[in-house]
Each structure stands twice: as C-alpha cells, then as structure tokens.
C-alpha cells in the first residue's frame, strides 16, 4: 500500500499526484458520470433543448418576431458594406447565421435555438462547480426561466446565445491569474468583443462585468500592497481591456464617422421599448421575476402559473442561501470562490437596475446616458440587461444545492461518499423542480405558441419567375412586421428580403403605438406616402421606376385587400396570381440608373459601386437609396424627391459611383481582425507560459 499525503494542490497517493476536482470535495469521485460533469451537463442541456424544441425539429423553417431567414437570405447583408447608415454592429452575428442557413438549410433557423441549451448548461455547470446535481440545478435555472421564454418568442436567439456564453466569459474575467493581469485583460476583451458581436447591447451589459472584474483586480492587489497601487492596477486593467476591445470593434466605430443612423433614436424610442410592469405586482417585482419584455401578444408563464410570486420568493430564498453559505468567511468556500460570488452578485444587482431603464431609482441616470453618452442608445431595450440577474439566480441556486449536498455528505473508512435520500430529494425539489414549476410553459414549443412554418409553394414559383437581375422587387404590404397565416398567424419580421433571389425593397415602418416609423430613409418616406395614397394613383409603375423597381409583389397577408388599387395601374402588368400572392411587372422600368439624354444605362458593379457611361454633361440618377458618402470623381451625391441618388457631373467622361463608407468598414474589418488574432495569440502565450521565479 502506498502512503497517502495531502498536498496543496491535491492528494499524493504513493508516487501519483491526484488533483482535487473541487476545493470542497474530500475525495475524487469514482463513477464515470461524476468524473465528467461538463459532459453530463451538456447532455442535460440537450434534453432540455429537445423538450423545448421537439415540435420544431425537421426541415421546415422557424419564423419568429425578429428571426426570419428565408430560402434566399443574402449571405452578406447590405449593412456589412457600411450601407444602411453604417450600422455594422450586428454584422458578425448576421454573417454567422446566414452562413449557417446556407450550409444547413432552413433547419438552421431552429438549430440556433436548440444549441442554446447545451451550451448554457455546460457553461453554468463549470462556473458553479461542485457535485453534479448542483451543476444541473444551476443549469435548470439558466435554461428555464421567463427571460429565456420571452427572448425565444421574440426571436432574439443571438441574445440567447450571449446568455449561454456569459458563464464562460464571466469565469474568464474573474479568474485570478496569479499576477498575470495583462493576460486576464486580453482574455476579458476577447470575450467582450465576441458577446458584443453577437448582440451589440452587450457592449454595455458585459461592460458591467468588466468594471467589477477591474475592482476585483484592485482588491487582490490591496492584500499585498498599498491602496494607491491597487487602484492603479485596477484602472490599468480596465483601460487595457477597454482599449483592446475598442481595437477589436473598429469595424463598428469607423463607418459611423461618415454615416448616420438609419433609424431615429430618441425619447419616443425609449418609451416604445421600456420595461413593463405587471398589473398585480408592479414594476419592481415583475422585473425581479425576470419579466417585463416590452411586446405583448403572448401568453406568459405568469399568466398560467397561479401564485407565481410565491414561487419567485422561494427561488430567491434558495439563491440567497447559496450566496450566504458561499460568501461567509467561515463558510468553507475558497477565497477565489468568494470573490466570484461577490462579483456575480454585484453584476446581477447592477443588471437589475439597468433593466429598469428610465424608471426606478436609477432612471434619471439611465436617461442621461441614453441621450448624452455615445453609443449608449443601442441599449434602447434595457430589459436585456436582466441576463446578469438570470446568471446571479442560477449561480445562487447551484451553490445552495452544492452546499446542501456537501454539508450532508458523510465519509466512511472506505472513502465512499454516501448522501442521504432526503438530501437528494430536497436538492432536486429546490434546484430542479422549483425552476421547472416557475416556468412550465417553455416546453413543447412554448406550450404550442411557436411552430415551424410551411412556406406556400407560390413563393418558390414567384421566385423562379422573377429570376435574378439588377431590377428590384417592391414587396407589399408595406409593414416591418406582419401576421403570416403560414407562421401560425404570429407577427414576424417582413419575409420579403429573404424570400426572393432579387434585391427587395420592403417596409421598415415599425407601427408601434404612437410611432408610425423610426426610419430616416428618404426612400422609405416616399414609398410610405405613395402606398398611403394608392387609390389616387394611375401610373404607380412610373413613380417607382426611379427606385429601380422592376416587379411588385403583393403577399396576401395582413391588410393586403387594401392594395386593390394595384390592379388599376396602367403601367403594371399582372404576371402571376395565386392564393398566396400576386406579381406585377413594371412596364416603365428601364434600369438601375441613367444619364440625362443618353441611351446607355448605368450598370451595377457591386452593392457599393455603379458604372456610369460616357455622355454629355448633366445629371445622373441611381436607384440606390440616398446615403451620405456616395461620390463620382469627387462629386458627392444629393438626394432626389423620391429618396434616391443624383449626381450633377461637369464632365463628359464616365466614371464609377462609389460608397466611401465601405472603405472605412473594410479598414475596420482588417484592423479588428488583426487585433483579435493578436489578442488570441497573446492570451494563448500567456496561458501556457511557465511562471518565472520571483526570487532575487
């Protein structure tokens, strides 16, 4: 028999060093399931994902409020070129999703939702640590809660993926790297950039975590040095992470210098997306219960669960007990574990108040930041900040289960751990059954409220008829959101831009209470006025020909019957009529642009370049919507009455009209990519570098 000796890092059995799997575990578990907790948590997430998504599984697409990817989704969105006001903030997430749709097909639309559950379960399990059941308890809370329910219904699946990755990012930001503060700042910046790329509001949401992590760095330094040096270390850490993430995000910042936002952002926007209270419990309890999403039209779990505030109270008590046992100095948890606990609590509380938005005790501060702090207006929907509170609840419940299991563990002389069945029953009831009872309607496709869609065959027939070409399709009815009968009569984003292979012009009017539209597009304003006065027109084709419209498609959804005036237009010819849609050809369409008095037409080279033929001096018209930054040989474009581009040339030579912000966007991609690559390389180098001795 070999001698067993306890060491600082593990247990020396004979000549073999067995490292401890958890700071509070007396012995390493022997069963293969307990030895692979992350794998089991991932399988548990797959089980939860299957229970939620099983009605969606198959080859049909899933259409949700903000989640619409049709069979002809553009691989590269226009915003990637700096178009649409240079709003490149969400380009990375859009590119990743579009690529997945092109590779996997329409099944990718539900695959992203399914992937959330195993990723989230694995991440929170690693953050919580401890016995397997404690990890599964935390995973249950993170995967099954009202905030996740609302985001699924809204189709904000990339926001969900940010929540799934948040435990990994928080652990990386708060880990004590034994003095390697530079490595910690770089790793934190990498996670920060990834989360913000998937969902831009996480620039500010994860920014809370970064600030808390900087404070943690300062407090660690304060143990062995002066407070001044500690504060300086924390400030340098925060500055380093901020500078690094700024370099990785230049693809967002550079185009904004020469463009303007495509939507209005102001007090009206703040009111539309404000966090909502509940009639019976008010705002503060509703938000604490992880509710408050601004849009209605869905049966929420608290509409079904009687006495849900009492279940919430029980959940809060369980989570609070987990933090109480972990944060006490005499509670048995390690110093690193206590630091992470305090940090998660601080982030969760800050996320709660941030989610209140312009309301509550911090409302005045939020309004000031919204109007005066650059880029803060991307957090126009503050309820997203509850991700930090969700993480706090999940971690607290996991640690409560961890303490209960470890506190009741008895060790026999054969070093076999035995846990009483009563302890297991209490843990399962408090950590698993309670969260499931709090949000029971998340399963079975949100209790049947979401389902896959079967796109009518008429759309594919129309797409084949339209074919490919430079001429654009005007897709009506003119709405940003519309109710689709083949999507369960749910309101979803306009399907037009992703259903045809040609470029599509579709409605961007939000039609929220008190706000008809937030779009700043002159072209959209022109089309909105045309559509509103449709019955007074007799040559609608000529009025949209300057926009490059070759076809008009009327989908028989929403208020399509109010577009009966299309049949009375002298320059529109009906080429397809089905039970689902009608297609009209514009007889006045002549091309994507022209030069005054010339026969040669403008040709499109790319989304950001048009070739202009040689001709007489005069005016050139392009069908591209007006945005600042279009030039021809230094001559800037000006807007026309219909919201398109006009150039007044003083030369007979031809040229190429180019969009200058594309150069800024491309430069931003190059610099951001290089910065991210350097950051990843530096993080790997610092991670695997052997620590040097500090003697001498």
XYZ file of C-alpha atoms in Angstrom:
696
model
C 0.000 0.000 0.000
C 1.344 3.444 -0.914
C 1.429 6.285 1.530
C -1.263 8.960 1.153
C -0.114 12.536 1.780
C -2.247 15.682 1.448
C -0.612 18.428 -0.588
C -1.539 21.983 -1.532
C -2.789 21.020 -4.958
C -4.102 17.517 -4.449
C -3.518 14.173 -2.789
C -0.268 12.216 -3.170
C -1.130 8.518 -3.383
C 2.081 6.535 -3.478
C 4.015 8.263 -6.250
C 0.964 9.585 -8.123
C -0.498 13.066 -7.585
C -4.293 13.098 -7.774
C -5.554 16.676 -8.176
C -8.690 17.706 -6.368
C -11.674 18.268 -8.625
C -13.265 20.789 -6.295
C -11.963 22.703 -3.331
C -14.670 21.289 -1.055
C -14.539 17.665 -2.239
C -12.942 15.217 0.160
C -12.236 12.575 -2.449
C -12.262 12.333 -6.214
C -15.486 10.709 -7.419
C -15.113 7.283 -8.922
C -18.240 6.894 -11.037
C -17.658 7.843 -14.676
C -20.728 10.122 -14.655
C -19.401 12.140 -11.733
C -15.981 12.272 -13.359
C -17.439 14.003 -16.447
C -19.741 16.686 -15.056
C -19.416 19.020 -18.053
C -20.332 16.226 -20.435
C -23.360 15.289 -18.335
C -24.443 18.948 -18.092
C -24.229 19.181 -21.866
C -26.408 16.090 -22.229
C -28.858 17.607 -19.756
C -28.958 20.725 -21.909
C -29.667 18.561 -24.952
C -32.555 17.001 -23.022
C -33.974 20.417 -22.111
C -33.482 21.680 -25.660
C -35.311 18.654 -27.039
C -38.201 19.197 -24.633
C -38.488 22.827 -25.754
C -37.840 22.393 -29.474
C -39.237 18.981 -30.392
C -42.250 20.452 -32.290
C -39.773 22.485 -34.353
C -37.432 19.679 -35.359
C -37.321 18.897 -39.051
C -36.578 20.656 -42.302
C -39.142 23.437 -42.075
C -38.101 26.993 -41.114
C -38.897 28.700 -37.834
C -40.150 32.283 -38.145
C -40.271 34.433 -35.022
C -40.725 38.138 -34.351
C -37.121 39.172 -35.069
C -35.962 35.872 -36.531
C -36.805 35.479 -40.230
C -34.419 33.692 -42.582
C -35.952 32.597 -45.859
C -34.538 30.341 -48.586
C -32.753 33.243 -50.295
C -31.260 35.003 -47.296
C -28.339 37.119 -48.559
C -25.048 35.666 -47.413
C -23.625 39.162 -46.903
C -26.135 41.746 -45.629
C -26.066 45.260 -47.041
C -25.024 46.620 -43.660
C -21.728 44.721 -43.962
C -20.689 47.206 -46.658
C -21.428 50.213 -44.476
C -24.844 50.690 -46.106
C -27.969 51.173 -44.013
C -26.340 54.016 -42.124
C -23.078 52.219 -41.422
C -24.806 50.100 -38.802
C -22.247 47.296 -38.775
C -22.702 46.466 -35.097
C -24.639 43.235 -35.681
C -22.874 42.175 -38.874
C -20.828 39.321 -37.369
C -23.890 37.612 -35.921
C -25.827 38.103 -39.172
C -22.974 36.678 -41.234
C -22.665 33.633 -38.976
C -26.398 32.951 -39.074
C -26.649 33.484 -42.840
C -23.708 31.150 -43.418
C -25.361 28.509 -41.239
C -28.588 28.838 -43.226
C -26.675 28.450 -46.498
C -24.844 25.354 -45.201
C -27.555 23.561 -43.228
C -30.675 24.930 -44.889
C -33.842 26.120 -43.223
C -33.279 23.740 -40.291
C -30.642 26.226 -39.136
C -33.455 28.541 -38.029
C -34.329 26.250 -35.101
C -30.849 24.771 -34.664
C -29.568 28.028 -33.137
C -32.327 27.893 -30.530
C -31.613 24.246 -29.768
C -27.887 24.933 -29.352
C -28.555 27.455 -26.589
C -29.500 24.807 -24.029
C -26.426 22.504 -24.083
C -24.036 25.464 -24.305
C -25.718 27.274 -21.411
C -25.867 24.116 -19.270
C -22.187 23.347 -19.818
C -21.118 26.935 -19.089
C -23.038 27.429 -15.854
C -22.017 23.960 -14.684
C -18.346 24.894 -14.997
C -18.895 28.220 -13.253
C -20.772 26.720 -10.294
C -18.633 23.597 -9.891
C -19.201 21.085 -7.124
C -21.368 17.950 -7.228
C -23.129 17.062 -10.442
C -26.622 17.713 -9.079
C -25.586 21.241 -8.053
C -24.442 21.941 -11.604
C -27.672 20.536 -13.021
C -29.684 22.739 -10.655
C -27.897 25.847 -11.899
C -28.362 24.682 -15.493
C -32.105 24.304 -14.932
C -32.432 27.898 -13.747
C -30.327 29.296 -16.580
C -32.200 27.348 -19.269
C -35.763 27.526 -17.947
C -36.900 30.974 -16.860
C -39.286 33.717 -18.041
C -36.500 35.827 -19.588
C -35.494 32.939 -21.850
C -39.176 32.345 -22.650
C -39.666 35.953 -23.813
C -36.490 36.009 -25.899
C -37.467 32.804 -27.650
C -40.870 34.203 -28.565
C -39.275 37.453 -29.749
C -36.809 35.561 -31.903
C -33.775 37.185 -30.302
C -31.799 33.983 -30.479
C -28.372 35.616 -30.735
C -29.127 37.388 -27.442
C -29.869 33.944 -26.025
C -26.516 32.688 -27.287
C -24.868 35.561 -25.428
C -26.513 34.334 -22.236
C -25.246 30.821 -23.000
C -21.685 32.127 -23.366
C -21.929 34.510 -20.409
C -20.830 31.971 -17.725
C -17.677 31.211 -19.728
C -16.979 34.935 -20.169
C -17.621 35.767 -16.503
C -15.345 32.956 -15.344
C -12.598 34.177 -17.684
C -12.964 37.779 -16.500
C -12.980 36.975 -12.783
C -10.377 34.230 -12.660
C -7.311 35.009 -10.557
C -4.407 34.508 -12.957
C -1.717 34.622 -10.290
C -0.468 38.061 -11.216
C -0.887 37.739 -14.996
C -3.142 40.777 -15.186
C -2.249 41.504 -18.806
C -3.424 38.053 -19.824
C -6.636 38.494 -17.872
C -7.384 41.824 -19.553
C -6.769 40.364 -23.021
C -8.956 37.303 -22.404
C -11.685 39.523 -20.977
C -11.512 41.793 -24.037
C -11.800 38.801 -26.375
C -14.962 37.618 -24.669
C -16.265 41.177 -24.584
C -15.785 41.510 -28.345
C -17.455 38.148 -29.056
C -20.532 38.922 -26.960
C -20.890 42.406 -28.474
C -20.523 40.965 -31.988
C -23.486 38.642 -31.401
C -25.624 41.289 -29.711
C -24.406 44.935 -29.677
C -26.085 45.882 -26.331
C -23.596 43.565 -24.619
C -21.010 46.285 -25.084
C -22.642 47.849 -22.025
C -24.092 44.747 -20.364
C -20.795 42.865 -20.231
C -19.122 46.198 -19.521
C -20.581 45.870 -16.016
C -18.742 42.576 -15.623
C -15.524 44.193 -16.845
C -15.787 47.015 -14.296
C -16.460 44.526 -11.486
C -13.506 42.435 -12.647
C -11.270 45.518 -12.546
C -12.380 46.177 -8.972
C -11.560 42.559 -8.122
C -8.066 43.025 -9.554
C -7.594 46.108 -7.372
C -8.776 44.288 -4.244
C -6.366 41.410 -4.870
C -3.502 43.882 -5.169
C -4.606 45.633 -1.987
C -3.895 42.492 0.057
C -0.162 42.757 -0.530
C 0.379 46.427 -1.340
C -0.893 49.945 -0.848
C -4.368 51.044 -1.847
C -2.906 53.542 -4.298
C -1.046 50.844 -6.194
C -4.085 48.599 -6.017
C -6.314 51.298 -7.516
C -3.751 51.954 -10.221
C -3.606 48.250 -11.084
C -7.389 48.057 -11.368
C -7.520 51.184 -13.515
C -4.782 49.898 -15.822
C -6.539 46.542 -16.137
C -9.811 48.257 -17.054
C -8.068 50.586 -19.502
C -6.233 47.690 -21.131
C -9.410 45.661 -21.616
C -11.253 48.713 -22.973
C -8.508 49.626 -25.424
C -8.249 46.017 -26.608
C -11.987 45.631 -27.198
C -12.079 49.014 -28.938
C -9.407 47.831 -31.360
C -11.383 44.645 -31.975
C -14.539 46.701 -32.591
C -13.224 49.254 -35.063
C -15.389 47.670 -37.740
C -18.308 49.185 -35.804
C -16.729 52.537 -34.993
C -15.081 53.579 -38.255
C -18.144 53.565 -40.582
C -20.119 55.622 -38.078
C -17.728 58.546 -38.596
C -19.034 59.149 -42.137
C -22.631 57.907 -41.944
C -25.814 58.500 -39.977
C -28.114 56.021 -38.240
C -30.921 54.528 -40.367
C -33.442 54.934 -37.535
C -34.417 57.731 -35.210
C -33.344 57.277 -31.623
C -34.971 59.477 -29.020
C -37.491 59.690 -26.225
C -40.180 58.013 -28.321
C -37.902 55.016 -28.866
C -37.203 54.840 -25.157
C -40.928 54.758 -24.439
C -41.635 52.025 -27.011
C -39.081 49.584 -25.638
C -39.492 50.431 -21.954
C -39.541 47.552 -19.473
C -43.112 46.774 -18.452
C -44.581 46.182 -15.033
C -47.406 43.799 -14.169
C -50.843 44.925 -13.056
C -50.885 42.786 -9.927
C -47.290 43.175 -8.670
C -45.978 46.360 -10.291
C -42.651 47.012 -11.983
C -40.027 46.005 -9.430
C -41.419 42.559 -8.580
C -42.173 41.899 -12.243
C -38.577 42.611 -13.218
C -37.257 40.603 -10.280
C -39.375 37.758 -11.622
C -37.458 38.058 -14.944
C -40.482 39.501 -16.767
C -41.042 42.931 -18.313
C -40.443 42.361 -22.049
C -41.953 45.316 -23.895
C -44.026 43.473 -26.514
C -47.258 41.621 -25.736
C -49.296 39.189 -27.771
C -48.066 36.062 -25.997
C -49.280 34.009 -23.059
C -46.507 34.272 -20.495
C -45.804 31.697 -17.783
C -47.181 34.013 -15.085
C -50.484 34.106 -16.986
C -50.761 30.367 -16.387
C -48.999 29.716 -13.080
C -51.200 30.658 -10.138
C -49.306 32.216 -7.262
C -46.108 32.714 -9.246
C -44.835 35.441 -6.834
C -44.641 32.791 -4.110
C -42.612 30.524 -6.364
C -40.380 33.514 -7.124
C -39.936 34.144 -3.409
C -38.966 30.515 -2.865
C -36.480 30.708 -5.754
C -34.954 33.890 -4.298
C -34.652 32.279 -0.864
C -32.836 29.287 -2.345
C -30.466 31.530 -4.325
C -29.843 33.779 -1.309
C -28.992 30.768 0.853
C -26.447 29.708 -1.738
C -24.705 33.052 -1.569
C -24.956 33.177 2.230
C -23.130 29.901 2.604
C -20.546 30.785 -0.041
C -19.722 34.386 0.828
C -19.158 33.866 4.557
C -15.505 33.725 5.501
C -16.207 30.706 7.689
C -18.427 29.026 5.149
C -15.730 26.751 3.846
C -15.502 28.218 0.345
C -12.136 29.277 -1.011
C -11.185 32.935 -1.356
C -11.431 32.738 -5.158
C -14.919 31.279 -4.885
C -15.993 34.080 -2.553
C -14.580 36.677 -4.938
C -16.538 35.213 -7.821
C -19.656 35.122 -5.651
C -19.407 38.786 -4.682
C -18.728 39.720 -8.297
C -21.724 37.764 -9.635
C -23.988 39.357 -7.031
C -22.725 42.834 -7.894
C -23.280 42.202 -11.605
C -26.735 40.731 -11.017
C -27.899 43.667 -8.917
C -26.469 46.159 -11.409
C -28.186 44.285 -14.241
C -31.496 44.506 -12.389
C -31.346 48.281 -12.061
C -30.095 48.677 -15.625
C -33.064 46.587 -16.807
C -35.426 49.120 -15.216
C -34.233 51.586 -17.838
C -35.574 55.112 -17.432
C -37.701 54.013 -14.471
C -36.941 53.377 -10.846
C -34.242 54.966 -8.660
C -31.631 54.903 -11.448
C -33.982 56.162 -14.153
C -32.541 59.668 -14.279
C -29.013 58.308 -14.710
C -30.214 55.995 -17.496
C -31.952 58.855 -19.344
C -28.824 60.989 -19.125
C -26.659 58.186 -20.505
C -29.209 57.386 -23.218
C -29.183 60.943 -24.564
C -25.618 62.061 -23.838
C -23.265 59.055 -23.735
C -22.082 57.939 -27.204
C -23.434 54.564 -28.342
C -25.437 54.032 -25.146
C -28.629 54.292 -27.204
C -28.000 50.782 -28.546
C -29.380 49.695 -25.162
C -32.784 51.049 -26.179
C -34.396 47.879 -24.818
C -32.995 47.800 -21.263
C -34.704 44.562 -20.202
C -31.918 42.665 -21.978
C -29.671 43.567 -19.040
C -31.545 41.001 -16.946
C -29.131 38.399 -18.313
C -26.864 39.330 -15.423
C -29.686 38.789 -12.934
C -30.522 35.441 -14.545
C -26.889 34.435 -14.099
C -26.998 35.537 -10.460
C -30.094 33.422 -9.771
C -28.654 30.362 -11.490
C -25.327 30.587 -9.675
C -27.007 31.093 -6.298
C -29.304 28.099 -6.731
C -26.368 25.968 -7.862
C -24.297 26.932 -4.838
C -27.234 26.300 -2.499
C -27.505 22.774 -3.882
C -23.717 22.395 -3.680
C -23.632 23.371 -0.007
C -26.598 21.154 0.854
C -25.040 18.116 -0.800
C -21.562 18.639 0.632
C -22.771 19.569 4.091
C -24.745 16.346 4.383
C -22.002 14.145 2.957
C -20.586 11.522 5.281
C -17.299 9.806 4.579
C -16.750 6.199 5.617
C -13.467 4.453 6.252
C -13.551 3.144 2.691
C -13.677 6.754 1.441
C -17.023 6.093 -0.227
C -19.294 9.152 -0.172
C -22.903 8.426 0.892
C -25.621 11.037 0.612
C -28.989 10.536 2.371
C -32.000 10.215 0.052
C -33.692 13.061 1.899
C -30.869 15.371 0.911
C -31.163 14.346 -2.709
C -34.939 14.847 -2.636
C -34.653 18.330 -1.136
C -31.969 19.309 -3.627
C -33.966 18.071 -6.609
C -37.106 19.826 -5.357
C -35.386 23.165 -4.715
C -32.870 23.151 -7.559
C -34.724 21.410 -10.381
C -38.458 21.088 -9.770
C -38.900 24.640 -8.431
C -37.448 26.342 -11.558
C -39.452 23.995 -13.785
C -42.638 24.841 -11.891
C -41.856 28.555 -12.170
C -41.666 28.447 -15.995
C -43.533 25.311 -17.092
C -44.812 26.650 -20.429
C -41.378 26.967 -22.028
C -41.586 23.345 -23.169
C -43.398 21.927 -26.197
C -42.653 24.987 -28.328
C -43.656 27.456 -25.613
C -46.794 25.402 -24.949
C -47.681 25.375 -28.642
C -47.229 29.112 -29.191
C -44.424 28.688 -31.735
C -44.251 26.178 -34.541
C -42.384 25.648 -37.806
C -43.724 27.237 -40.959
C -44.571 25.811 -44.341
C -43.903 28.489 -46.937
C -46.560 28.248 -49.682
C -45.231 26.871 -52.950
C -46.369 30.052 -54.661
C -43.380 31.878 -53.200
C -40.947 29.460 -54.845
C -42.908 29.758 -58.084
C -42.728 33.544 -57.910
C -39.000 33.416 -57.142
C -38.382 31.313 -60.264
C -40.450 33.746 -62.312
C -38.539 36.762 -61.027
C -35.192 35.054 -61.518
C -32.064 37.097 -60.917
C -31.281 40.580 -62.095
C -30.446 44.102 -61.050
C -34.074 45.239 -61.082
C -35.538 45.330 -57.605
C -38.724 43.875 -56.150
C -41.127 46.075 -54.194
C -42.664 43.760 -51.582
C -46.069 44.732 -50.210
C -47.906 45.140 -47.830
C -45.709 47.948 -46.537
C -45.020 46.773 -42.973
C -41.922 45.971 -40.943
C -43.877 43.313 -39.019
C -46.856 41.407 -40.328
C -49.015 38.465 -39.353
C -48.335 35.423 -41.524
C -51.033 32.722 -41.789
C -48.395 30.080 -42.528
C -46.457 31.105 -39.395
C -49.309 30.452 -37.005
C -50.695 33.983 -37.527
C -47.832 35.327 -35.420
C -46.362 38.766 -36.044
C -42.936 38.296 -37.604
C -40.454 40.491 -39.413
C -41.016 41.128 -43.109
C -40.265 38.000 -45.115
C -39.605 39.782 -48.410
C -35.835 40.415 -48.207
C -35.061 36.709 -47.720
C -37.669 35.019 -49.914
C -36.518 36.087 -53.405
C -33.147 35.964 -55.134
C -33.516 39.554 -56.401
C -32.884 42.585 -54.206
C -36.061 43.520 -52.329
C -37.448 46.801 -51.026
C -39.772 46.148 -48.085
C -41.451 48.103 -45.331
C -39.430 49.412 -42.418
C -42.228 51.170 -40.532
C -42.368 49.801 -37.009
C -46.014 50.916 -36.480
C -45.698 50.919 -32.709
C -48.227 52.792 -30.547
C -47.658 56.492 -31.135
C -44.805 55.939 -33.606
C -45.583 55.011 -37.219
C -41.957 54.719 -38.280
C -38.462 55.269 -36.934
C -36.771 55.062 -40.330
C -34.702 58.019 -41.521
C -34.681 56.742 -45.126
C -35.967 59.298 -47.624
C -36.854 56.457 -49.984
C -38.958 54.772 -47.324
C -40.751 58.028 -46.596
C -41.521 58.433 -50.294
C -42.844 54.877 -50.615
C -44.898 55.189 -47.447
C -46.622 58.254 -48.866
C -47.220 56.522 -52.215
C -48.769 53.486 -50.574
C -50.938 55.595 -48.268
C -52.432 57.396 -51.278
C -52.588 54.383 -53.550
C -56.151 54.862 -54.829
C -55.235 58.294 -56.203
C -52.533 56.828 -58.486
C -52.915 55.548 -62.025
C -49.244 55.210 -63.003
C -47.684 53.686 -59.906
C -45.063 51.915 -62.009
C -43.613 55.186 -63.270
C -43.500 56.533 -59.727
C -41.395 53.615 -58.503
C -39.348 53.090 -61.680
C -36.797 55.655 -60.494
C -36.253 53.413 -57.460
C -35.156 50.595 -59.749
C -38.368 48.615 -59.148
C -38.948 46.044 -61.904
C -41.534 43.907 -60.098
C -44.188 44.496 -57.460
C -45.136 41.526 -55.280
C -48.264 41.661 -53.135
C -48.364 38.952 -50.452
C -51.892 38.087 -49.355
C -51.264 38.681 -45.682
C -52.264 41.338 -43.164
C -54.176 44.158 -44.906
C -53.433 43.069 -48.482
C -57.005 43.752 -49.625
C -56.402 47.475 -49.181
C -53.950 47.273 -52.113
C -56.655 46.642 -54.686
C -55.580 49.834 -56.457
C -52.605 47.957 -57.945
C -54.961 46.381 -60.492
C -55.937 49.858 -61.760
C -52.405 50.986 -62.665
C -51.830 51.461 -66.397
C -48.128 50.556 -66.237
C -48.316 47.393 -64.123
C -48.975 44.049 -65.781
C -50.119 41.069 -63.722
C -47.837 38.090 -64.439
C -48.766 35.747 -61.587
C -51.792 35.384 -59.337
C -52.125 32.652 -56.714
C -53.962 32.170 -53.444
C -50.850 33.417 -51.611
C -49.530 36.340 -53.659
C -49.682 38.401 -56.841
C -46.765 39.505 -59.014
C -46.889 42.606 -61.207
C -44.301 43.666 -63.787
C -43.399 47.346 -64.051
C -43.614 48.346 -67.720
C -41.805 51.636 -67.024
C -38.676 50.003 -65.612
C -35.583 50.980 -67.610
C -32.659 50.034 -65.403
C -30.861 50.775 -62.170
C -29.921 54.277 -63.264
C -29.416 56.513 -66.288
C -27.664 59.607 -67.555
C -29.716 62.516 -68.813
C -30.223 62.420 -72.569
C -28.202 59.239 -73.098
C -29.205 55.797 -74.305
C -26.580 53.926 -72.284
C -27.713 52.908 -68.834
C -25.894 52.683 -65.571
C -24.762 49.190 -64.563
C -24.278 47.907 -61.038
C -20.818 46.517 -60.299
C -21.391 45.688 -56.641
C -23.656 46.868 -53.822
C -21.277 49.816 -53.340
C -20.307 50.662 -56.930
C -22.131 51.659 -60.145
C -20.541 52.209 -63.545
C -21.693 55.384 -65.272
C -21.424 55.568 -69.108
C -19.753 58.369 -71.002
C -22.113 61.105 -72.160
C -22.982 64.753 -72.195
C -22.660 66.974 -69.210
C -25.636 66.734 -66.919
C -27.396 64.726 -64.277
C -27.012 61.048 -63.434
C -29.672 59.193 -61.457
C -29.062 55.982 -59.497
C -31.697 53.774 -57.918
C -29.606 53.367 -54.738
C -31.239 54.943 -51.677
C -29.581 58.178 -50.693
C -26.946 57.977 -48.002
C -24.069 60.358 -47.321
C -20.828 59.047 -48.786
C -21.684 58.353 -52.448
C -19.329 60.130 -54.862
C -18.336 60.140 -58.546
C -14.830 61.518 -59.123
C -15.142 63.651 -56.020
C -18.666 64.868 -56.819
C -20.964 63.989 -53.888
C -24.406 62.575 -54.460
C -27.511 64.507 -53.486
C -30.990 63.184 -52.635
C -33.846 63.251 -55.122
C -37.508 63.805 -54.269
C -38.037 60.030 -54.201
C -35.069 59.396 -51.897
C -32.587 58.071 -54.450
C -29.210 59.409 -55.648
C -28.429 62.196 -58.089
C -25.047 63.414 -59.358
C -24.509 66.615 -61.307
C -21.433 65.905 -63.431
C -19.378 68.574 -65.186
C -17.535 66.212 -67.476
C -18.461 64.047 -70.443
C -16.302 61.214 -69.159
C -17.856 58.236 -67.483
C -16.890 57.019 -64.065
C -17.743 54.835 -61.144
C -20.020 55.908 -58.327
C -18.594 54.521 -55.102
C -19.699 54.432 -51.485
C -16.903 55.866 -49.344
C -18.026 54.320 -46.003
C -17.261 50.894 -47.459
C -13.566 51.779 -47.345
C -13.922 52.681 -43.680
C -15.833 49.461 -42.983
C -13.240 47.362 -44.805
C -10.431 49.041 -42.910
C -12.303 48.374 -39.695
C -12.668 44.682 -40.522
C -8.963 44.398 -41.258
C -7.825 46.152 -38.091
C -10.390 44.398 -35.886
C -9.477 41.000 -37.308
C -5.775 41.634 -36.780
C -6.390 42.871 -33.231
C -8.499 39.822 -32.399
C -5.856 37.473 -33.841
C -3.083 39.181 -31.881
C -5.181 39.121 -28.738
C -5.909 35.409 -29.098
C -2.240 34.655 -29.735
C -1.156 36.716 -26.727
C -3.751 35.045 -24.497
C -2.552 31.588 -25.532
C 1.067 32.542 -24.983
C 0.381 33.930 -21.506
C -1.775 30.935 -20.637
C 0.846 28.327 -21.407
C 3.925 30.286 -20.397
C 5.640 28.757 -17.405
C 5.634 31.119 -14.403
C 9.030 32.563 -13.632
C 10.569 32.614 -10.191
C 10.419 35.938 -8.368
C 13.425 35.291 -6.145
C 16.436 37.552 -6.108
